[in-house]
Amino acid sequence: MYCGDETGAFIGDVGSETARFGFGGEDAPKCCVSSAVYSSSPRRSKYSAPVSLLNLPPELAGENGEEGADNTVGFDNTVGFVPVYQSMSSNCGVSNATKSGLMDVDAWACLWEYSFQSMCVRGKGKHTLGHRCQPDFHPDGSSQTMSTTIDHPLLAVDSTGHDLSTKDRESQYASMLEVMFEALDAPAAYIAPSSILSAFAHARQTALVVDIGHSGTKVTPVRDGFALRYGSVFSGRGGKWLGQVQQSVLTGKWNVDGSVVNRWNGWGDSSKGSVPPCASKGVRPRYLLRSHGLSECRLEALKRSSFHSMAAHEVMYEMFTSPHIDDGDGNENIESMNDKDDQEYEGSHVLPDGTRIDVTSCRAGRDLCRIPELLFAETLPNFVCETADEDKMVSVHKLIHMSLSQILDNELRRELASNIVLVGGASQFPTLDKRLSSELSGVLPSSMKYKVTASKNQIERRYSAFIGGSILSSLGSFQQLWLSKKEYEETGSARLAIQRFKQKWENTMSTNHWPPQLPSQQHIFQVKSECSSTLADPKSNRYNVPWMPSDAFQHPGLADLKSIQSIYDSMDPSLPMVSNTSFTSGSFTSGNGVLYAPPTMLRFQLNDEVGTAAMEVEVAIDVYGVSSLPMGIGRVDRHEGAVQPGARTNGEISGEYWGTVMVVEVATCVHGVPLLSTDIGRVDKQK
Ligand SMILES: Nc1ncnc2c1ncn2[C@@H]1O[C@H](COP(=O)(O)OP(=O)(O)OP(=O)(O)O)[C@@H](O)[C@H]1O
């Protein structure tokens, strides 16, 4: 047993833009750094630390190390966002830990090592939950000398591309295991694919995971905890590409093409004016290219450097995520962007070199407002096509359609369609989930029921793989799956990678207890009736709430089914048949201190027509989370459904809760039965 009350797992999720590290059992990573790392010396083959444009060590700062050089490169002849720290003389190189689906294992190891240092994981002995300390970071690696022991088992998230050959994947897993056991000295380790973890984070073992990340959009069908190869598809439309498009617009490299698509009509129409020259003063720039004494060709070389493109992406990221577009109510949302007239755009954005882009007065500004639209655009504007291989640039909704149409099993396809889970950093554009839903209605057959689930919490969306890992590593049923160091030493990394993980890539039947039971499938906490014991049957979990025509009843103070029944018995048989309303409650489950409520919480049904129109039933679910996960504390989710009797009605209240849900209250309120005073506003609670 590697994880217990005192020692949690340490989880690392290295994506192509960001690396996230933290402890199992927590609801968010503690350390998030860029996944680009640099080597400060040409002699060192290894990378030494993640690159932070905001906090580069002085050794890498420019010749004089100062910010705000006066000779800035203007917006009209270049883009205006290169790092002021760029050392003109250093041989510093920047590399991303994952590129084109493959992992640079040295860079990957460097990021883990960095996270150990910044979170003081090594040598801290036992539990580190809640522990924080200042990063102790030296680019030359001199501080990497503390203690070498680590008590935490390591769970690595595999976010590499789905199209890797089995051989590549095998060797990648083998290298990751080597790094974890040898370089990082882990007592135990495990590797889990990000799509599966994202599904787990949404309490699902079967889901269609749509991950709009940095490198692009990945759609992966997950069935019973296995990522399927068939149906796994990828498109290059992601955060990085949006940034590149935005950059092209800013630098004025667009082609004039007003006839692209209706939505894009006028995109990049340069006749309406280009970006205005630098307008604002007094803006303290963060990234500037100092052109002092630099030859043209040196300047050009610098603009092509890895630092430059990284800084450029960061500026682009700030720009498309900043609320500079306003729909008048202070709300920015992707749904309304395409319907807007030019005049409706408001606001401005200031680039680091001081250039103010006035959204209302320049064409490019308006185009910039519609950047997120490109995720769904059918046809790309010409200048965008230049930078993209069209086959690999499928729009997000079409990608989902493509994935589903590769699933031959009807039943599974239906299940996946109703469990589309939206995750990833670039899925955080406001209301993107609703927009995706509406686009899907155009491409999926009308008979197919689908549902897009996206957490309202941005952190949950961006760090879903981490959160899934956090849940997984806390499960009792997962503990037997850790690979121990002893096993590694006896078997060797390559064989271990094949033995323990190959079946997941190839989706063969599990032989090693995978997938572990998610809490939602464990039947631990059964909802019981508390207040209205005579109305509810705790065994079948059914309520039998009697309904009756109000004019047939003159019996205030009616309390339970028995007395209702006696009134039925004494009723005139010629009166219309009194119908029953019943609903079946869901069950709530718990595992390892983490409680789950399954996605469908309650179903209720009016079995027969009822005789009065004024009746309504409301069912509410209150969930109070109390635990070590801060997000759970005091959380109350309330779902209400009103049923108008008078017709045969089925209703469903669905909600899903994950995290540390400790108390679930289900309440039924029956309204509108004026003659039954006990029913009016009555709340039957189950705890
Ligand atoms: N609030 C936001 N709105 C829109 N896009 C965002 C937001 N925050 C981050 N992004 C974009 O999300 C991308 C990063 O997403 P994510 O962290 O999922 O990527 P990653 O896991 O590092 O990469 P990959 O999924 O390719 O492995 C970046 O391109 C960034 O520009």
Coordinates of C-alpha atoms and ligand atoms in Angstrom, one line a residue, residues 13-20 35 98 159 211-216 218 238-240 313 317 320-321 424-429 458 462, ligand 1:
D13 CA 0.7 16.0 -16.0
V14 CA 3.0 17.5 -18.6
G15 CA 1.2 18.9 -21.5
S16 CA 2.6 20.6 -24.6
E17 CA 2.2 24.0 -23.0
T18 CA 1.8 23.6 -19.3
A19 CA 3.1 21.1 -16.8
R20 CA 1.0 20.6 -13.6
S35 CA 6.4 22.9 -20.1
T98 CA 6.1 17.2 -25.7
S159 CA -0.8 13.2 -22.8
D211 CA -9.8 17.9 -25.0
I212 CA -9.2 21.3 -26.6
G213 CA -5.7 21.9 -25.5
H214 CA -2.6 23.8 -26.7
S215 CA -1.5 21.6 -29.6
G216 CA -5.0 20.9 -30.9
K218 CA -8.2 15.5 -29.3
G238 CA -6.3 24.4 -30.5
G239 CA -4.9 27.2 -28.3
K240 CA -1.6 27.4 -30.1
H313 CA 2.2 32.9 -27.7
Y317 CA -2.9 34.1 -24.9
F320 CA -7.6 36.3 -26.4
T321 CA -8.4 35.5 -22.8
G424 CA -8.8 21.4 -21.9
G425 CA -7.3 24.9 -21.5
A426 CA -8.7 26.3 -24.7
S427 CA -12.2 25.0 -23.9
Q428 CA -12.5 27.8 -21.4
F429 CA -13.9 30.3 -23.8
Q458 CA -12.6 26.6 -15.1
R462 CA -8.3 22.9 -17.4
Ligands
LIG1 N1 -9.1 31.1 -20.4 C1 -8.8 30.6 -21.5 N2 -9.5 30.8 -22.6 C2 -9.1 30.3 -23.8 N3 -8.0 29.6 -24.0 C3 -7.2 29.4 -23.0 C4 -7.5 29.9 -21.7 N4 -6.5 29.6 -20.8 C5 -5.6 28.9 -21.5 N5 -6.0 28.8 -22.8 C6 -5.3 28.2 -23.9 O1 -5.2 26.8 -23.6 C7 -4.0 26.2 -24.1 C8 -3.4 25.4 -23.0 O2 -4.4 24.3 -22.7 P1 -3.9 23.1 -21.9 O3 -3.3 23.5 -20.6 O4 -5.0 22.1 -21.9 O5 -2.7 22.5 -22.9 P2 -1.7 21.4 -22.6 O6 -2.3 20.3 -21.8 O7 -0.4 22.1 -22.1 O8 -1.4 21.0 -24.1 P3 -1.9 19.7 -24.9 O9 -3.3 19.5 -24.5 O10 -1.7 20.1 -26.3 O11 -1.0 18.6 -24.4 C9 -3.1 27.4 -24.4 O12 -2.9 27.4 -25.8 C10 -3.8 28.6 -24.0 O13 -3.6 29.6 -24.9

